[in-house]
Tab-separated table of C-alpha atoms in Angstrom:
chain	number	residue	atom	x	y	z
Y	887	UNK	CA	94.124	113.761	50.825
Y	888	UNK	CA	97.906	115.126	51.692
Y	889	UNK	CA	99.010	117.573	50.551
Y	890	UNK	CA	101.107	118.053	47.154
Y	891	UNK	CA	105.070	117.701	47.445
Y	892	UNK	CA	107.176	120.721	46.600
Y	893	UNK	CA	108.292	118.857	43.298
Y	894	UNK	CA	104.568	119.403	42.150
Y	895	UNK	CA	103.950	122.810	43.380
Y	896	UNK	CA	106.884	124.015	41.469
Y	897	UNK	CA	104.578	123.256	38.237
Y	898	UNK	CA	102.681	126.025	39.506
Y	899	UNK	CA	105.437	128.115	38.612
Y	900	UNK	CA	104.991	127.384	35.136
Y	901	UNK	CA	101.258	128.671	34.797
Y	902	UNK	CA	98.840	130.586	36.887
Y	903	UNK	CA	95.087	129.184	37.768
Y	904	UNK	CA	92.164	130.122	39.360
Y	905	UNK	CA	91.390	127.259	40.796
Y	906	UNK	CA	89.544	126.735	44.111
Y	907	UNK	CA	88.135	130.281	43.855
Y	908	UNK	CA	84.791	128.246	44.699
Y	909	UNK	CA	86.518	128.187	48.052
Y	910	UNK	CA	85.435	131.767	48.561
Y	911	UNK	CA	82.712	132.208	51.856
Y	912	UNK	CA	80.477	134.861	52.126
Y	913	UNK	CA	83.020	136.637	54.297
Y	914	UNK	CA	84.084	138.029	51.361
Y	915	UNK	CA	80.832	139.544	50.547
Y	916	UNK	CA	80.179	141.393	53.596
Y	917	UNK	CA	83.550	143.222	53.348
Y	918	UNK	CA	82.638	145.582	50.586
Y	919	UNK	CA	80.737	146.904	53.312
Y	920	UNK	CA	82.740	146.721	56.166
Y	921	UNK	CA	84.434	149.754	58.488
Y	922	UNK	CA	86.946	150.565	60.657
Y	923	UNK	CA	86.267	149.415	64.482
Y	924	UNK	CA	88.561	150.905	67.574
Y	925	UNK	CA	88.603	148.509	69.972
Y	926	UNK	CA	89.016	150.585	73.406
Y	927	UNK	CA	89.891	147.423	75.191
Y	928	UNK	CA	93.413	147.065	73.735
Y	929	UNK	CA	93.765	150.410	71.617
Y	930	UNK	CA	93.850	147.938	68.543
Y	931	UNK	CA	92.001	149.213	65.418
Y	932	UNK	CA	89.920	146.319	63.556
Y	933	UNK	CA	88.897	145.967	60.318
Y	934	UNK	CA	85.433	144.639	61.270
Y	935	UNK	CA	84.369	142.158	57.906
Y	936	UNK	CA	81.021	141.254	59.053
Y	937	UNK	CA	79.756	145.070	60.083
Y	938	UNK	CA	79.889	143.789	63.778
Y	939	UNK	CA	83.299	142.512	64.981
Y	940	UNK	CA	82.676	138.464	65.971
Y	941	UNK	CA	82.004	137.874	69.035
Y	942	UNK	CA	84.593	135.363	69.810
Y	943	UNK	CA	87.357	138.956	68.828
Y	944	UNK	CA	85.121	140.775	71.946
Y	945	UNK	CA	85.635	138.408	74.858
Y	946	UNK	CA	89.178	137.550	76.403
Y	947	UNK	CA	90.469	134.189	75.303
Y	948	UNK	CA	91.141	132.364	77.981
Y	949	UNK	CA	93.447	129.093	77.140
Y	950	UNK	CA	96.774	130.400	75.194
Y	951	UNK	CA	97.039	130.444	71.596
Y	952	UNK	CA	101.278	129.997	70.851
Y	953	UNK	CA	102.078	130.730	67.325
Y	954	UNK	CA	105.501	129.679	65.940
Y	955	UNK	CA	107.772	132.710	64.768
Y	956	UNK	CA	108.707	132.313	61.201
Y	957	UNK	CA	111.160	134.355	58.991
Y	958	UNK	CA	112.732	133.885	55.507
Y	959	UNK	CA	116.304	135.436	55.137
Y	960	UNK	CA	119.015	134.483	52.668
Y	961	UNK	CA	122.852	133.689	53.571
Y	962	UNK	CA	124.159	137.431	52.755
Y	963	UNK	CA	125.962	139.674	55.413
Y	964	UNK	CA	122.758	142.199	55.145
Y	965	UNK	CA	120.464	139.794	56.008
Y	966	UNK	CA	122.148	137.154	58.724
Y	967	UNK	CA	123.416	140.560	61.204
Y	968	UNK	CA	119.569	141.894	61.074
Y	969	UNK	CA	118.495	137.780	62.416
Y	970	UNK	CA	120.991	137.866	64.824
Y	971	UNK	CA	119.907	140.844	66.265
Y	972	UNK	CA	115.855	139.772	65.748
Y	973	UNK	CA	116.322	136.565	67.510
Y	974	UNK	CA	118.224	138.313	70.286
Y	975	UNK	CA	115.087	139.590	71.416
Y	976	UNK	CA	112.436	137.214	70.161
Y	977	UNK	CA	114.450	134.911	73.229
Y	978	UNK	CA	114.364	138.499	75.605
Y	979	UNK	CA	110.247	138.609	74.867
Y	980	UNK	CA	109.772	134.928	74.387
Y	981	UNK	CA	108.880	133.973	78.432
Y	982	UNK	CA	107.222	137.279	79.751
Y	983	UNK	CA	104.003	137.546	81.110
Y	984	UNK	CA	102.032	138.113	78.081
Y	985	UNK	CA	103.536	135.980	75.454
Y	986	UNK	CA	102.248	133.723	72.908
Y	987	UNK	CA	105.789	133.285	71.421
Y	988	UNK	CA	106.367	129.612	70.434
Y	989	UNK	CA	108.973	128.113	68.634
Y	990	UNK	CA	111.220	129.806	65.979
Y	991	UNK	CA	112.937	129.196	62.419
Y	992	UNK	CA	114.573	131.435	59.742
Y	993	UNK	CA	113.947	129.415	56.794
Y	994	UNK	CA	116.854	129.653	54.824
Y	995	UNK	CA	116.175	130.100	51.240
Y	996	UNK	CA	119.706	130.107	49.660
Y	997	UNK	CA	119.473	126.341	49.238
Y	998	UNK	CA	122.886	125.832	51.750
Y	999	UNK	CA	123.343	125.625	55.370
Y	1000	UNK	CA	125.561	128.871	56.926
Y	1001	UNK	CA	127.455	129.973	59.551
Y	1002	UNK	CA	124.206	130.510	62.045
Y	1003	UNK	CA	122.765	127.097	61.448
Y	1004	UNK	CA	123.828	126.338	65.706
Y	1005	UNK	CA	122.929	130.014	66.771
Y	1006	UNK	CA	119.730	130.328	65.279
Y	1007	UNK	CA	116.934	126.838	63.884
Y	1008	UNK	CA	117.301	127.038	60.941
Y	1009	UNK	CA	115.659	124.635	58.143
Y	1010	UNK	CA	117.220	124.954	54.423
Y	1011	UNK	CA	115.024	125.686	51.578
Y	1012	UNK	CA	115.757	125.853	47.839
Y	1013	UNK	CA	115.672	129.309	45.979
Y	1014	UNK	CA	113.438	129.613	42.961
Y	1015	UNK	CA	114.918	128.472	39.674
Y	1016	UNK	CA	118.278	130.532	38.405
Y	1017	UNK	CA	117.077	133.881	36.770
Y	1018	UNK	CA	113.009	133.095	37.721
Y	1019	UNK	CA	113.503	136.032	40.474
Y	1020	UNK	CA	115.161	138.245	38.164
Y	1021	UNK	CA	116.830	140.271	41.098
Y	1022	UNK	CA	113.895	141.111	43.247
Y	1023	UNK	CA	115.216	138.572	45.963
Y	1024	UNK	CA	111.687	138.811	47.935
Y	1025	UNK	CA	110.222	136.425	45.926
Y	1026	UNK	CA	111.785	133.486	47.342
Y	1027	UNK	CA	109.760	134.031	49.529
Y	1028	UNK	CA	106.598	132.533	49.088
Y	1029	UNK	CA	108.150	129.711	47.599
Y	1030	UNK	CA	110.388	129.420	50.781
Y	1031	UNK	CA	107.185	129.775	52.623
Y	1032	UNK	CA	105.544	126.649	50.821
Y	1033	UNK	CA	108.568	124.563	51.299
Y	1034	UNK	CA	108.854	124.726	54.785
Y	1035	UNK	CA	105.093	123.937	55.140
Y	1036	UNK	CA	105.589	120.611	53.716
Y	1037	UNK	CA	108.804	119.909	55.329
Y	1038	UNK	CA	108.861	121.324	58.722
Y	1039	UNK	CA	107.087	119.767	61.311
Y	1040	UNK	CA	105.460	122.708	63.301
Y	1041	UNK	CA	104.251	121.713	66.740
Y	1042	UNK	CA	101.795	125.321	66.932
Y	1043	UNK	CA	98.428	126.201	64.677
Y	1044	UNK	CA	99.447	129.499	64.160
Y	1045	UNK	CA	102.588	131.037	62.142
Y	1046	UNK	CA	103.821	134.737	62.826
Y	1047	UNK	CA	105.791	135.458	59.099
Y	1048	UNK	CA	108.238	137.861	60.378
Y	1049	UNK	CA	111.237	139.105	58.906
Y	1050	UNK	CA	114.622	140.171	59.369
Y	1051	UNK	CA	114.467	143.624	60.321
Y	1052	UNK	CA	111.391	142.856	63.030
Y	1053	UNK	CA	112.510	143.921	66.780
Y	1054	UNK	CA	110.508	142.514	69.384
Y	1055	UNK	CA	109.924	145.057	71.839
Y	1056	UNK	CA	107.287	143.583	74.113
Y	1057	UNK	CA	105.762	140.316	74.451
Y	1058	UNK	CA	103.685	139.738	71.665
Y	1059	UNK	CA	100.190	137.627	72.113
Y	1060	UNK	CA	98.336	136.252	69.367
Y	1061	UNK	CA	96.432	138.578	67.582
Y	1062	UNK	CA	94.697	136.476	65.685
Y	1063	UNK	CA	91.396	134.569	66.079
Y	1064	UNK	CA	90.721	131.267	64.204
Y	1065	UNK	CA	89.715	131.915	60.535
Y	1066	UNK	CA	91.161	135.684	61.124
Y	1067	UNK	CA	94.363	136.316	60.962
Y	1068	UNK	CA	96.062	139.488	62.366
Y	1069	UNK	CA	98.324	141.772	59.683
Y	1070	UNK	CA	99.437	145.168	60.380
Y	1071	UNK	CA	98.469	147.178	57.424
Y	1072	UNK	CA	100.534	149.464	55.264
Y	1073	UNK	CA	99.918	153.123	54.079
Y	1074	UNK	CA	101.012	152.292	51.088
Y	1075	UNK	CA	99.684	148.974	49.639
Y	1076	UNK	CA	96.057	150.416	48.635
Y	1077	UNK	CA	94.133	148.050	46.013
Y	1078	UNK	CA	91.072	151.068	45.536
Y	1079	UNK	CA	93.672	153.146	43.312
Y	1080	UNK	CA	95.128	149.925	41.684
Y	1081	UNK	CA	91.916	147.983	40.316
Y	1082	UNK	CA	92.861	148.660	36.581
Y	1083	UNK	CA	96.138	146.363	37.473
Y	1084	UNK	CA	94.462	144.167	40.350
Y	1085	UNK	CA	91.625	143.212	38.182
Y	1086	UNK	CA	94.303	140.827	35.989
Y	1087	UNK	CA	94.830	139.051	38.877
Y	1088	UNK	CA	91.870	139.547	41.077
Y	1089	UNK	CA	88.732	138.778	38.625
Y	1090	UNK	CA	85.746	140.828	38.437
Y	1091	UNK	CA	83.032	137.721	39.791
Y	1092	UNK	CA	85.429	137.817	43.341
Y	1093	UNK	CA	84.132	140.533	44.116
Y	1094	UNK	CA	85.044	144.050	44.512
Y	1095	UNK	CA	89.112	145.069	45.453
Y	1096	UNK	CA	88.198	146.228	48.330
Y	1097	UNK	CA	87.763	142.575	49.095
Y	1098	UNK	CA	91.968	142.480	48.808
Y	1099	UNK	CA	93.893	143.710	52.413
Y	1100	UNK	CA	95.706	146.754	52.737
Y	1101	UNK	CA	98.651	144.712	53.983
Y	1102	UNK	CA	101.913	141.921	53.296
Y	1103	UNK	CA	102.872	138.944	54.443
Y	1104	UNK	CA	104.497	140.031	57.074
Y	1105	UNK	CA	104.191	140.824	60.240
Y	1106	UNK	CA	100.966	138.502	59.875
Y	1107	UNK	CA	99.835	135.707	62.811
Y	1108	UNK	CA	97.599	133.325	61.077
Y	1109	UNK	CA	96.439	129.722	61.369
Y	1110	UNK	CA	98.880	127.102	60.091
Y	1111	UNK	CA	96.332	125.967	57.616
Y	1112	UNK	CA	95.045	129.057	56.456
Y	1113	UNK	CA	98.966	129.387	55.490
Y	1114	UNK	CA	98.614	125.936	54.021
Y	1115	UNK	CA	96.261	126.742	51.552
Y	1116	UNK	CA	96.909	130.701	50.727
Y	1117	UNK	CA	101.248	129.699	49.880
Y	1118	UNK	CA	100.615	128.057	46.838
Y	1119	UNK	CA	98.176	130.984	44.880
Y	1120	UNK	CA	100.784	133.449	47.146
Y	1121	UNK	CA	103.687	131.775	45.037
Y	1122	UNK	CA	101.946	131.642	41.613
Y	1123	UNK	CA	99.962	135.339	42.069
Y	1124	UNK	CA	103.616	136.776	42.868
Y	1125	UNK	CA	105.104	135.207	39.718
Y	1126	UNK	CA	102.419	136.549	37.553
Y	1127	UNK	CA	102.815	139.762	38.741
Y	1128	UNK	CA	106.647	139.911	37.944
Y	1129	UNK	CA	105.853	138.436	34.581
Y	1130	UNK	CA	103.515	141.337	33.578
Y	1131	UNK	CA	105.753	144.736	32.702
Y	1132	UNK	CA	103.117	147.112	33.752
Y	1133	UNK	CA	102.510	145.381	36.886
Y	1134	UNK	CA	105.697	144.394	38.140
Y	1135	UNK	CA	106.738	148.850	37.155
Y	1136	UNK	CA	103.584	150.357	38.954
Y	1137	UNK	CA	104.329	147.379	42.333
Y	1138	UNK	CA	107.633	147.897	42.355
Y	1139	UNK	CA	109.292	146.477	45.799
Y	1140	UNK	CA	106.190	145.678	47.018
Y	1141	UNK	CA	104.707	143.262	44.636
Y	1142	UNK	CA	105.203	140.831	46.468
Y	1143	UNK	CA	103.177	142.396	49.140
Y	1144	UNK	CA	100.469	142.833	46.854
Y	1145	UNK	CA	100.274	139.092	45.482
Y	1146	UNK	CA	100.294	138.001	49.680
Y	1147	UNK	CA	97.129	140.587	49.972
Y	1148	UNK	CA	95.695	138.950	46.550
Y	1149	UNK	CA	96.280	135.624	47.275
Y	1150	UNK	CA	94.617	135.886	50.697
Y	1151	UNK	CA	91.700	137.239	49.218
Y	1152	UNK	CA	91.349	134.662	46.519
Y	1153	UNK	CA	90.859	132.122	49.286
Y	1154	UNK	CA	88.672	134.346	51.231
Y	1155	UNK	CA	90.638	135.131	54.108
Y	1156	UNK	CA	90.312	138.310	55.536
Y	1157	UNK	CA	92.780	139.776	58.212
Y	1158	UNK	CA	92.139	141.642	61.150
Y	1159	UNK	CA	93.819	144.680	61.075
Y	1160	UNK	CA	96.021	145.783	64.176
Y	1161	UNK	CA	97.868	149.270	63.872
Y	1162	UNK	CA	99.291	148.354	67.348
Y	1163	UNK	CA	101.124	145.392	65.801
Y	1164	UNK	CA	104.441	147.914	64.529
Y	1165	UNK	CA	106.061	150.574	64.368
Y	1166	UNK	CA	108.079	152.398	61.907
Y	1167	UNK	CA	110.466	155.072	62.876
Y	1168	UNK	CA	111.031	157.748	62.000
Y	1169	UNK	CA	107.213	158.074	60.945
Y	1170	UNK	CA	106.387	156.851	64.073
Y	1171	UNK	CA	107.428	158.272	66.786
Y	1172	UNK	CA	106.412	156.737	70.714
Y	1173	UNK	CA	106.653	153.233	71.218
Y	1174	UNK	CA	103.612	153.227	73.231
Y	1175	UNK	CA	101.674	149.708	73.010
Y	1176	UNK	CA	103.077	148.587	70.044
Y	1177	UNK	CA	104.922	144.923	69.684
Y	1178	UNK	CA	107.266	145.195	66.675
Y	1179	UNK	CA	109.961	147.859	65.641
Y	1180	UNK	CA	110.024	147.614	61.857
Y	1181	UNK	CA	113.410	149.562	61.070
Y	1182	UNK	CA	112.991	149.349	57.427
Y	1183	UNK	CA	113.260	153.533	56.880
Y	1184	UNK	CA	116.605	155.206	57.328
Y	1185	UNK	CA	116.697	157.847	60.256
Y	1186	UNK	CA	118.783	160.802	59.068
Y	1187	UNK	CA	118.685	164.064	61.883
Y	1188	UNK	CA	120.823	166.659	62.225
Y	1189	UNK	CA	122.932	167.785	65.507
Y	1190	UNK	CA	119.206	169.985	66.359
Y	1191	UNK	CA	117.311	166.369	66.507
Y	1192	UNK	CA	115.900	167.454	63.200
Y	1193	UNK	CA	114.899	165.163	60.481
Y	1194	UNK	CA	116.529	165.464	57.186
Y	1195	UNK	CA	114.774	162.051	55.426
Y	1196	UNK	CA	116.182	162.193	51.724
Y	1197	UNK	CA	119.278	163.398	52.671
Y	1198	UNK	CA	122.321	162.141	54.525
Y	1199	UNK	CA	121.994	163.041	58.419
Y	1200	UNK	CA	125.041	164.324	60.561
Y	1201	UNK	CA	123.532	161.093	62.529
Y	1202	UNK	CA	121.882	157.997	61.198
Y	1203	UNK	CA	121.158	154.963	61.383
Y	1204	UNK	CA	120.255	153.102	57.884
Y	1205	UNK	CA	120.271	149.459	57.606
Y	1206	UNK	CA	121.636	149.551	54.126
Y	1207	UNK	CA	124.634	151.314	55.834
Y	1208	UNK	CA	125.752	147.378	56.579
Y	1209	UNK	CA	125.310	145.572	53.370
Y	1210	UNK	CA	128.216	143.926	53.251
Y	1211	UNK	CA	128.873	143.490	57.271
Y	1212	UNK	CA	127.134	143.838	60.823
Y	1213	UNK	CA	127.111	147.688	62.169
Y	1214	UNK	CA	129.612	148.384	64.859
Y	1215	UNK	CA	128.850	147.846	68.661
Y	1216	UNK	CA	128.382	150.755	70.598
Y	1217	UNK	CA	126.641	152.608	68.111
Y	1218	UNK	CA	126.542	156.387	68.829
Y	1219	UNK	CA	122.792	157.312	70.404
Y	1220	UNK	CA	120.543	159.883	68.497
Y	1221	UNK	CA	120.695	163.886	69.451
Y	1222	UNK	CA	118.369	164.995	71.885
Y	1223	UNK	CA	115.161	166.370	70.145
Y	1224	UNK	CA	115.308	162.841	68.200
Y	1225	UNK	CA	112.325	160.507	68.809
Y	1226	UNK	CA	111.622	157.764	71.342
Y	1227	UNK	CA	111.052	155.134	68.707
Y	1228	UNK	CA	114.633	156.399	66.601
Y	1229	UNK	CA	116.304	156.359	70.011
Y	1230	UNK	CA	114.461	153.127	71.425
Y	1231	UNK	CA	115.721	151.222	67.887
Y	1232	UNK	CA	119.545	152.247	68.401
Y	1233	UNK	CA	119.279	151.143	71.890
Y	1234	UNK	CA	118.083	147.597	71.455
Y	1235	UNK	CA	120.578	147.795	68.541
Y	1236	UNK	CA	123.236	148.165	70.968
Y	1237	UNK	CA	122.162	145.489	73.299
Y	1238	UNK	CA	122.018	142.828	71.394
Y	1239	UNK	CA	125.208	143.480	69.294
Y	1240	UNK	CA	126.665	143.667	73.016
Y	1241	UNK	CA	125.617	140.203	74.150
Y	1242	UNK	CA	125.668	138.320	71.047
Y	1243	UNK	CA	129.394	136.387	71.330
Y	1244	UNK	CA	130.866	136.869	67.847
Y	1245	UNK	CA	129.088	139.801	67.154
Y	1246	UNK	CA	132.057	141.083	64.257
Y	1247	UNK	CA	131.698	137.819	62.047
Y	1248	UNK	CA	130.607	137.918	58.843
């Protein structure tokens, strides 16, 4: 049987379901149990859901596994400079030794072509309803996500979900393996000290909410149809959540992080967990054998290469410094003292608003 047309799964929007939950493997079970793994091989650290980590994780794959780069932006300044500059070096990291990279789109979700549609593929998705977001632009998202799986034709079986602010910073394999997919997960998305609000969307007879990632959609590699089936409960767990005050107050900006972790879950996919998949300055600080700069923190210092997060550096570099246009070329580099990944970021900064032809347009 195909599978349903956007027109239907909009309907979804209208109520939420638990349907397919009988979908659930015994996968699920076993993680209520499971522990951390460090993998020595790679300096990866697993989330091992069966106790032992599957064989087919332990040996080296041997035939390539290209996934097809995928991120959701909308048509405003903030977002189109940060794409520009991520697809810079997705094409710098693309053909190195060590590579998985396949093909690439920024799926569009302001419902219009733009100004990048011949820089960057691009396919054009509608947004949700007028209103139906009620400012918290992130969740287009999984309705973007849904669209473009029925209307793209995607030559790869596995999808990186990426966004804007990702830079590539080495070639990037696939991480994943089959009916795992690879997430990088976040300090702050913990389901343990959330079950009173989980529990309205995760029921009791799935399990416990441990069961539910520590992690977002993004930077995840995962199997196209894996995708396929988690958009649609992604779309409808994310609207529920922004439709219940108490949830949508305690989740915040990340809700929509939390309905990707829930929705996986519900369908009984469980990620591998890869700490080696980003970075984040200025918490992190050496690139080492990481893959992704995530600049999504602002780096204050001052002149001592000291940090001064919360307050307004005598150097910084903040994203939402450029809301309304693309930073400057030539940005000035950190103060000594400042770390590798702070100074690494302004420096790839730099190249790519240096090569890009037409860097100053809005």
């Amino acid at each position: 049987m195909g599978r349903a047309s956007p027109l239907v799964l909009v309907t979804l929007v209208l109520g939420f379901c638990f349907a397919g939950y009988n979908l659930v493997t015994m996968v699920m079970h076993n993680r209520a149990i499971s522990r951390w793994v460090e993998d020595d091989s790679n300096g990866g650290v697993f989330f091992d859901p069966v106790i032992r980590m599957p064989e087919n994780m332990r040996k080296p794959k041997t035939v390539k596994a290209p996934f097809h780069v995928a991120l959701t932006a909308t048509d405003a300044p903030y977002s189109k400079w940060q794409c520009r500059i991520m697809y810079y070096w997705y094409k710098k990291q693309k053909d190195l030794p060590g590579s998985e990279m396949g093909g690439f789109t920024r799926i569009l979700h302001s419902g219009s072509p733009d100004n990048l549609m011949d820089e960057i593929p691009t396919v054009v998705v509608d947004p949700l309803p007028e209103g139906l977001d009620r400012g918290y632009i992130v969740l287009n998202r999984p309705w973007a996500f849904v669209q473009w799986l029925e209307k793209a034709t995607i030559g790869e079986d596995y999808i990186l979900m990426a966004e804007p602010d990702h830079i590539f910073i080495s070639p990037l394999p696939n991480l994943g393996s089959g009916g795992f997919p690879a997430a990088y997960p976040f300090f702050y998305i913990k389901p343990a000290e959330n079950e009173k609000l989980l529990r309205k969307f995760f029921p009791e007879e799935m399990g416990p909410v441990t069961n539910i990632d520590p992690i977002g959609n993004s930077p995840v590699i995962i199997k196209k149809d894996l995708l396929e089936k988690i958009a649609p409960t992604w779309m409808n767990v994310s609207l529920k959540m922004k439709d219940d005050p108490e949830t949508d107050k305690a989740f915040g900006w990340v809700l929509e992080m939390y309905a990707y972790a829930v929705a996986s879950a519900l369908n009984g996919v469980q990620h591998i967990l890869r700490m080696d998949f980003m970075l984040q300055p200025p918490w992190d600080f050496e690139i080492g054998k990481k893959f992704i700069i995530h600049y999504t923190y602002g780096c204050d210092y001052n002149m001592k290469g000291e940090l001064t997060y919360g307050k307004i550096g005598e150097w910084r570099f903040d994203k939402r410094s450029f809301l309304h246009g693309p930073p400057p070329r030539n940005l000035s580099l950190a103060p000594p003292g400042v770390p590798e990944s702070v100074v690494s970021l302004v420096k790839m900064v730099n190249e790519a608003t240096a090569n890009i032809p037409n860097w100053d347009a809005s």
